[in-house]
XYZ file of C-alpha atoms in Angstrom:
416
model
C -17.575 32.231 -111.478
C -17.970 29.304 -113.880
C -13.645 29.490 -114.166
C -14.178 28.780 -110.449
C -16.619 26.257 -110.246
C -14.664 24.450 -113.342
C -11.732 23.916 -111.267
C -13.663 22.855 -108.097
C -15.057 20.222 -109.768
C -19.050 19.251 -110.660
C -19.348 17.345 -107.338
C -18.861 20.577 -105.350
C -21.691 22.324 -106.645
C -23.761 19.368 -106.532
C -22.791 18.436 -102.539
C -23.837 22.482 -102.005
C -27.009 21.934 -103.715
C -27.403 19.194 -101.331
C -26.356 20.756 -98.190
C -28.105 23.755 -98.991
C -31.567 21.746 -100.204
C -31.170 20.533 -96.656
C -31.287 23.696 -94.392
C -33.998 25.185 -96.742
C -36.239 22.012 -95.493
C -34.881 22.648 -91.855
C -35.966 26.496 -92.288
C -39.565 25.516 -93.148
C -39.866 24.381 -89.543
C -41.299 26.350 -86.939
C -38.899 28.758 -85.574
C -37.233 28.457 -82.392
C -37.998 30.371 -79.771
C -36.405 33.973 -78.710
C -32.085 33.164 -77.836
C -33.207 29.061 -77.517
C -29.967 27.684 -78.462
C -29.711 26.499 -82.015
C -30.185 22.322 -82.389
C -27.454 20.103 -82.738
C -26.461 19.691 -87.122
C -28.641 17.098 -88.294
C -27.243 13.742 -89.259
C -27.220 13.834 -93.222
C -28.441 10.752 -95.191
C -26.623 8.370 -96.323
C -28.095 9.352 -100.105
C -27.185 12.948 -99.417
C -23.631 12.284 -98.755
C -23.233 9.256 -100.869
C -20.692 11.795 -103.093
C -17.484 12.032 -102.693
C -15.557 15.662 -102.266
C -13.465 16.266 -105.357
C -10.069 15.425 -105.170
C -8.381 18.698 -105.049
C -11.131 19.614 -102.343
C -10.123 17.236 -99.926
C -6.344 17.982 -100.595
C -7.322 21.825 -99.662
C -9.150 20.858 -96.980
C -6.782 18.412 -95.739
C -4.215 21.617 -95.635
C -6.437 23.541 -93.731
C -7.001 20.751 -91.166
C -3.458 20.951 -90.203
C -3.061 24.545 -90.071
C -6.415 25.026 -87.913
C -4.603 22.229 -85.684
C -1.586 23.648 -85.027
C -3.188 27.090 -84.332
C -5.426 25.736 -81.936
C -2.398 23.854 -80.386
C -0.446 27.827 -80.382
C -3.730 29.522 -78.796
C -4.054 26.724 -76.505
C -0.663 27.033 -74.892
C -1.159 31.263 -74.709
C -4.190 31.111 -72.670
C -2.364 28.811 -70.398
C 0.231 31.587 -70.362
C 0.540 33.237 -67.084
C 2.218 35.983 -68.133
C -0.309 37.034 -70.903
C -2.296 40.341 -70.561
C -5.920 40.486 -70.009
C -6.117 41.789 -73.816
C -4.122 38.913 -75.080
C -5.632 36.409 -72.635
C -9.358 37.874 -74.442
C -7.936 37.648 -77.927
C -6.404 34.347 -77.677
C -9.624 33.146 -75.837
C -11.783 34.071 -78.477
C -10.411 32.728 -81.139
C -9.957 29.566 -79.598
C -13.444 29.511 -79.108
C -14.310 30.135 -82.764
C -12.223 27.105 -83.537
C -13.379 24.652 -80.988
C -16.505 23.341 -83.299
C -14.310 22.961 -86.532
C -11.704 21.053 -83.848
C -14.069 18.653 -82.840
C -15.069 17.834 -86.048
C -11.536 17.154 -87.131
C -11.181 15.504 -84.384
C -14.107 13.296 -85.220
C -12.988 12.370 -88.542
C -9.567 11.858 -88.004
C -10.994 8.683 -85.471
C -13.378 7.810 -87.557
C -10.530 7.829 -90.010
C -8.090 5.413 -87.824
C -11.342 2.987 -87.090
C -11.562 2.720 -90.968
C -8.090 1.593 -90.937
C -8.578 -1.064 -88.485
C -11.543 -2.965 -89.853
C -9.870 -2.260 -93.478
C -7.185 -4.780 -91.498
C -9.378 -6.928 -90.012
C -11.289 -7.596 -94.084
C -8.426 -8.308 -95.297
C -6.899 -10.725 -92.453
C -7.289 -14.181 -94.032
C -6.214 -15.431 -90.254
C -9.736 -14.212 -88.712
C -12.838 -16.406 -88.738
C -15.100 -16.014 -91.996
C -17.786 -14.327 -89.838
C -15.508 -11.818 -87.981
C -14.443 -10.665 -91.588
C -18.140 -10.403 -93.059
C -19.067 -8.236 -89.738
C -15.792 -6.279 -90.084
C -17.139 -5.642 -93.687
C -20.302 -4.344 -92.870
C -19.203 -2.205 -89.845
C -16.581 -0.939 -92.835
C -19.536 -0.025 -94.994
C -20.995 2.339 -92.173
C -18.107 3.653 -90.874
C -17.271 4.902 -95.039
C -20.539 6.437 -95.151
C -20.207 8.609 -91.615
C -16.641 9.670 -92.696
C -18.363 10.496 -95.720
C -20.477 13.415 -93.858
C -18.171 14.472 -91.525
C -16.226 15.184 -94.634
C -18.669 16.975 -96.070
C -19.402 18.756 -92.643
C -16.049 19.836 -92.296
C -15.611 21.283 -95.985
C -18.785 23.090 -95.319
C -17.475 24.621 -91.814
C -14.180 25.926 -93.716
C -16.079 27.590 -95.739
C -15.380 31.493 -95.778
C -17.900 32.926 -93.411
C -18.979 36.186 -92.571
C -17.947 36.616 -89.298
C -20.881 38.775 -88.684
C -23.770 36.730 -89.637
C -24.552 35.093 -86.284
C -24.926 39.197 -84.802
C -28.156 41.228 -84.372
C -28.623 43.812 -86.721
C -29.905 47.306 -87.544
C -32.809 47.820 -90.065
C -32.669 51.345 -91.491
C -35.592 52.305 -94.397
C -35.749 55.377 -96.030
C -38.323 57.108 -98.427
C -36.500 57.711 -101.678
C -38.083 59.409 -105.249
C -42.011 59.343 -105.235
C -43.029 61.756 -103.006
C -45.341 61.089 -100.275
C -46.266 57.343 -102.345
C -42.396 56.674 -101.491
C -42.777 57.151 -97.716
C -45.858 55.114 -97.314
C -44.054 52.003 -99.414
C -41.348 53.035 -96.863
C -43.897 51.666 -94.249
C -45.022 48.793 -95.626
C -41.249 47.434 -96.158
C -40.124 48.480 -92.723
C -43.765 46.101 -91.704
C -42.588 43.202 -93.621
C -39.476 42.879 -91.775
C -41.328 43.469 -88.788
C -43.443 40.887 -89.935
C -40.443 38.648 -90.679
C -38.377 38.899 -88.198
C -41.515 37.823 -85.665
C -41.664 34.679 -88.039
C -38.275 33.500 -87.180
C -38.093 34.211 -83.839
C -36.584 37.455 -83.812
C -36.804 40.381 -81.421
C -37.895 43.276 -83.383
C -37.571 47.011 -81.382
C -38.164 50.401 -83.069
C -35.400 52.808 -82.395
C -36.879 55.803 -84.802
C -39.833 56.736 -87.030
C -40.304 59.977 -88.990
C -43.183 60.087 -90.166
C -45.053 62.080 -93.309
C -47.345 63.959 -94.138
C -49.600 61.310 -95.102
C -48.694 59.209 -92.026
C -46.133 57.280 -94.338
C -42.371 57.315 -93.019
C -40.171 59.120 -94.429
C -37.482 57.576 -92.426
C -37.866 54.546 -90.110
C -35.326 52.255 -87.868
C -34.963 49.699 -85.775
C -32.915 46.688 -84.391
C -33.992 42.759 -85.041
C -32.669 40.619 -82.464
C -31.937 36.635 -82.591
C -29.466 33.952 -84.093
C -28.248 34.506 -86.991
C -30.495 37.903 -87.613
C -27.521 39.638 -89.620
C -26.538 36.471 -91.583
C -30.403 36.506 -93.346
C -31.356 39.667 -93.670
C -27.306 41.303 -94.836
C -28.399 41.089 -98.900
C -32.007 43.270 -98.424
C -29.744 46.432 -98.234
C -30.526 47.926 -101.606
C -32.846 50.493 -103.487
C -36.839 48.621 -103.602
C -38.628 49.877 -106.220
C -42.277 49.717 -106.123
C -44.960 50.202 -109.025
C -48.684 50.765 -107.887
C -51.385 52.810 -108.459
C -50.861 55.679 -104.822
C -53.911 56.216 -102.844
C -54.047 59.671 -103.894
C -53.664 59.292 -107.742
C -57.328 60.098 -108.934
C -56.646 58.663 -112.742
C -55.447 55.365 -111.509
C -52.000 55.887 -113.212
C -49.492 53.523 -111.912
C -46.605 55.349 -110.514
C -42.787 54.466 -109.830
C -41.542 55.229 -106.248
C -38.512 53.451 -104.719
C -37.157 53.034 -100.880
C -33.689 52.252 -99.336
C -33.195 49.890 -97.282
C -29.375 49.211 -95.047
C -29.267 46.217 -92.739
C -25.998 46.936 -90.248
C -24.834 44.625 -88.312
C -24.834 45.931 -83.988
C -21.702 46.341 -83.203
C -20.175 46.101 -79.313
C -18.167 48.913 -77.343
C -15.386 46.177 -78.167
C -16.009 46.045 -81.634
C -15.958 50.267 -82.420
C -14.202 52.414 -79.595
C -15.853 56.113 -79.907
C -13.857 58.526 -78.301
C -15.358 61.656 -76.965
C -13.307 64.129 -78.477
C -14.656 62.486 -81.719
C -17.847 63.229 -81.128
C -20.162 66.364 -81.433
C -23.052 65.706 -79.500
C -26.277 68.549 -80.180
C -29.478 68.229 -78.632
C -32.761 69.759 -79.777
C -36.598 69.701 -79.334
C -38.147 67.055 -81.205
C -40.767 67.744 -84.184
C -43.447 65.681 -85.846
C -44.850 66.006 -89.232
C -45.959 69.306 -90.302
C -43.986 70.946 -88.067
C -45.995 70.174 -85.080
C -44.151 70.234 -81.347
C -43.791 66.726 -80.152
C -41.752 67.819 -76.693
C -41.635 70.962 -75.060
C -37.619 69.860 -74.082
C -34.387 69.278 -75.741
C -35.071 65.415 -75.490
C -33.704 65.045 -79.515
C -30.055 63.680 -80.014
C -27.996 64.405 -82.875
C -24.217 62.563 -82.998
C -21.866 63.507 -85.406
C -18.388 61.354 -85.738
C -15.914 63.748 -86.890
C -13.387 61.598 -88.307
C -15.883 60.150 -90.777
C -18.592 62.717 -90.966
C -21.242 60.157 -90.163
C -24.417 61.912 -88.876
C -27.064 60.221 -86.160
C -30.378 61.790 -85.603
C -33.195 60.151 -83.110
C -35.894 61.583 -80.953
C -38.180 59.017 -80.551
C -37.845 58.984 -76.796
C -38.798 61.512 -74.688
C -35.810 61.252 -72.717
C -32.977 62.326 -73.990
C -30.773 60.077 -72.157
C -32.253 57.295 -73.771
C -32.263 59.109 -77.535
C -28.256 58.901 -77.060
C -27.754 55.329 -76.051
C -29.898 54.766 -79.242
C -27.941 57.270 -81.628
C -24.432 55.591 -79.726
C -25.973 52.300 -81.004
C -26.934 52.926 -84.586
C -23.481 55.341 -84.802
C -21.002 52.064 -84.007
C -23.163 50.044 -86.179
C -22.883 52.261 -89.125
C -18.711 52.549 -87.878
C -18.363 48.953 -87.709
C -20.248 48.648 -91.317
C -17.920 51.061 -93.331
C -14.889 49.367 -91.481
C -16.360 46.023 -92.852
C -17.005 47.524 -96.146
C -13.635 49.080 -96.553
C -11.959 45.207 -95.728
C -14.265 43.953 -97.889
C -13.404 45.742 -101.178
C -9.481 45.500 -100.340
C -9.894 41.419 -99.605
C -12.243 40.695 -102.746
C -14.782 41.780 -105.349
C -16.288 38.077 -105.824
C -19.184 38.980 -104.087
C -20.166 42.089 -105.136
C -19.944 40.522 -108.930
C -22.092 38.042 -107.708
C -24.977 39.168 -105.648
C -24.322 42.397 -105.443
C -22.361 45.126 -103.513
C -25.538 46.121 -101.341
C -24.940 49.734 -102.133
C -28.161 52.157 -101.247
C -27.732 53.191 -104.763
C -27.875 49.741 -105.862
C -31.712 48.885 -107.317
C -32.300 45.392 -105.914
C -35.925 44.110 -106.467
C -39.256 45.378 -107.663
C -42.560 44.726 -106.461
C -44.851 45.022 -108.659
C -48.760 45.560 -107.461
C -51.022 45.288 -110.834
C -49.235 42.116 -111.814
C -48.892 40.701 -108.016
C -45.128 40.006 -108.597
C -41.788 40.728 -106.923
C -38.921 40.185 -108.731
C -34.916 39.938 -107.068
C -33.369 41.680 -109.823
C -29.820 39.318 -108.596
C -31.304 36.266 -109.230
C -33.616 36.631 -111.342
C -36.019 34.740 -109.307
C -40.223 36.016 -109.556
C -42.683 35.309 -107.142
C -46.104 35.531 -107.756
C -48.127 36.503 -104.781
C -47.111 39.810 -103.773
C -49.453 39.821 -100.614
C -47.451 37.149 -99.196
C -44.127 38.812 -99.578
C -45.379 41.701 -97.706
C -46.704 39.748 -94.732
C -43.312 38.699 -94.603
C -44.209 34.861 -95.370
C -42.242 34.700 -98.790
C -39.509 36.764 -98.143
C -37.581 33.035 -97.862
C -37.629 32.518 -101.550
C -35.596 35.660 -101.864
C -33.145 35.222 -98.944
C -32.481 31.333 -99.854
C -31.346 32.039 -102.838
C -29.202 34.929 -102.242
C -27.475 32.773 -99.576
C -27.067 29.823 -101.871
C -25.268 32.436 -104.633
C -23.347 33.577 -101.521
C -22.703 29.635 -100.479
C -21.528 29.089 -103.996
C -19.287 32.296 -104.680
C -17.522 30.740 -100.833
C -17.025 27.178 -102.469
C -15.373 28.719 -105.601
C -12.991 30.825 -103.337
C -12.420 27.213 -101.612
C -11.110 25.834 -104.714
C -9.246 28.845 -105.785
């Protein structure tokens, strides 16, 4: 990572420290309301992007400028193609579309860029009027620092991006060792993201909840809906490990339980095709706790995807029709997830040195009840007030800093 960073150059890091010191302050705002369209990017200072890129930086980026050019020129020209196909017409189409904001921000700074030119022409004109020249100076003075920031704009727009960080996503927690103390910790996560996600904005539906004896879950899902849901909440998959004193310890021993948690991002029909003969479909009566009868029909849905194995349970609903489009859901999310996984590990293992790999197995943070503390075992980062983390108010100090690590593993594969 240093090796990386090294051959970047210091004023990367420090322009992402800037950048990044930025959105954190635009986070802190109240959030936007449910699907309001996200605001325009705010105009940078002109002490925030008083530092230049590095050299070889711009050189990349200038590379990547004319490649992103000429492919939006190419996709251009196919969906003006009459005789393209629906499915190339859609392909081409989207693309395009993921382009067109990186476009007009070339475009921007390629004018800005020739208008820099011309008042560098009329400065140094000793045939124009003394006052004409000092104005041309001044106007070149602004016009330096607003290529500036569209140059740092731009580099931060080529970053590598998870393409799936603007979805919706699946929230999947399960009870892990600690007995019936594990299932009720198992609620109070899956209640923090509830919490959470109602602090930014987000749509937050339960899809399934399995509950224990002790009216903990055992198992518990659901889906969070609203910009950029996936993007936040991807590095909270992970083991949480938990060390309080359970409700039903008489000695007041502190015990060690620990929950999973998976965060999938939804995938569309588009995204993972299921075809029927790759599905065994079972239904069953639903049961509660203990064994009790929760329906007196076959309302229960349990999907199975041959190829992969991959097993779906829900019977929330008392309709079964409505426990399959909810098993379909979670099934192509969970598709779509190893697919991304299995891309993922072929492309690159820079993140998964970095933050992490997000594997269940993987033990992420601790939170840590007689001492008030949670600690983000990936960052080494501790925050003291444990009662705000669980009401979902802190859970920023964790998340911003696992997306500045993952902001700062993209600029090093930038310069590499």
């Amino acid at each position: 990572m240093q090796h990386h960073l090294r051959r970047c150059g210091g004023g990367a890091l420090a322009a992402l420290r800037r950048l990044r010191h930025s959105a954190s302050s635009a986070a802190a705002s109240p959030p936007a309301a449910w699907r309001r369209p996200s605001p325009p990017p705010r105009l940078y200072s002109t002490a925030e992007m008083s530092q230049q890129l590095p050299a070889n930086l711009v050189q990349i980026m200038e590379q990547r400028m004319k490649l992103i050019e000429q492919r939006s020129a190419y996709l251009q020209e196919q969906i003006n193609q009459p005789a393209a196909s629906p499915e190339e017409y859609s392909r081409a189409n989207k693309e395009f579309r993921k382009l067109e904001s990186t476009m007009e921000l070339i475009k921007e700074l390629r004018s800005k860029r020739e208008e820099i030119e011309g008042l560098k022409s009329l400065v140094t004109n000793a045939r124009e009027e003394k006052d004409m020249r000092e104005m041309a100076a001044e106007e070149l003075l602004e016009a330096v620092e607003v290529e500036k920031r569209l140059q740092h704009e731009l580099f931060r727009s080529l970053l590598p991006k998870d393409e799936a960080d603007e979805r919706d996503c699946i929230l999947e927690v399960r009870a892990g060792t600690g007995g019936e103390e594990a299932s009720l910790f198992a609620m109070d996560i899956f209640r923090m993201y509830e919490k959470y996600a109602q602090k930014n904005g987000w749509k937050f539906d339960v899809i399934d909840i399995m509950e224990s004896a002790v009216k903990g879950y055992k198992e518990a899902s659901g889906t969070i809906s609203g910009p950029g849901a996936f993007g936040k909440l991807k590095f909270e998959s992970g083991i949480h490990r938990v060390q309080r004193v359970p409700v039903t310890e008489k000695s007041g021993r502190v015990h060690t339980s620990a929950v999973s948690v998976a965060v999938l991002p939804q995938a569309d029909e588009v995204d993972v095709q299921l075809r029927n003969e790759d599905l065994r479909i079972d239904t069953y009566r639903s049961g509660g706790s203990g064994g009790q009868s929760v329906n007196t029909t076959d309302s229960a849905v349990r999907i199975t995807h041959i190829p992969t194995g991959t097993v779906v349970a829900i019977q929330d609903e008392r309709s079964q029709h409505m426990n399959k489009a909810k098993a379909l859901k979670v099934l192509r999310a969970r598709l779509y997830e190893l697919e991304r996984h299995r891309l993922h590990m072929d492309r690159s293992k820079l993140r998964s040195e970095q933050i992490g790999s997000g594997d269940r197995s993987e033990r992420i943070r601790t939170y840590n009840f007689p001492q008030g503390r949670v600690t983000d075992h990936r960052v080494g980062i501790t925050h003291h007030s444990i009662a705000d983390v669980m009401e979902g108010e802190s859970l920023d100090v964790f998340v911003d800093a696992l997306l500045l690590q993952e902001e700062m593993d993209a600029i090093a594969s930038f310069g590499a």
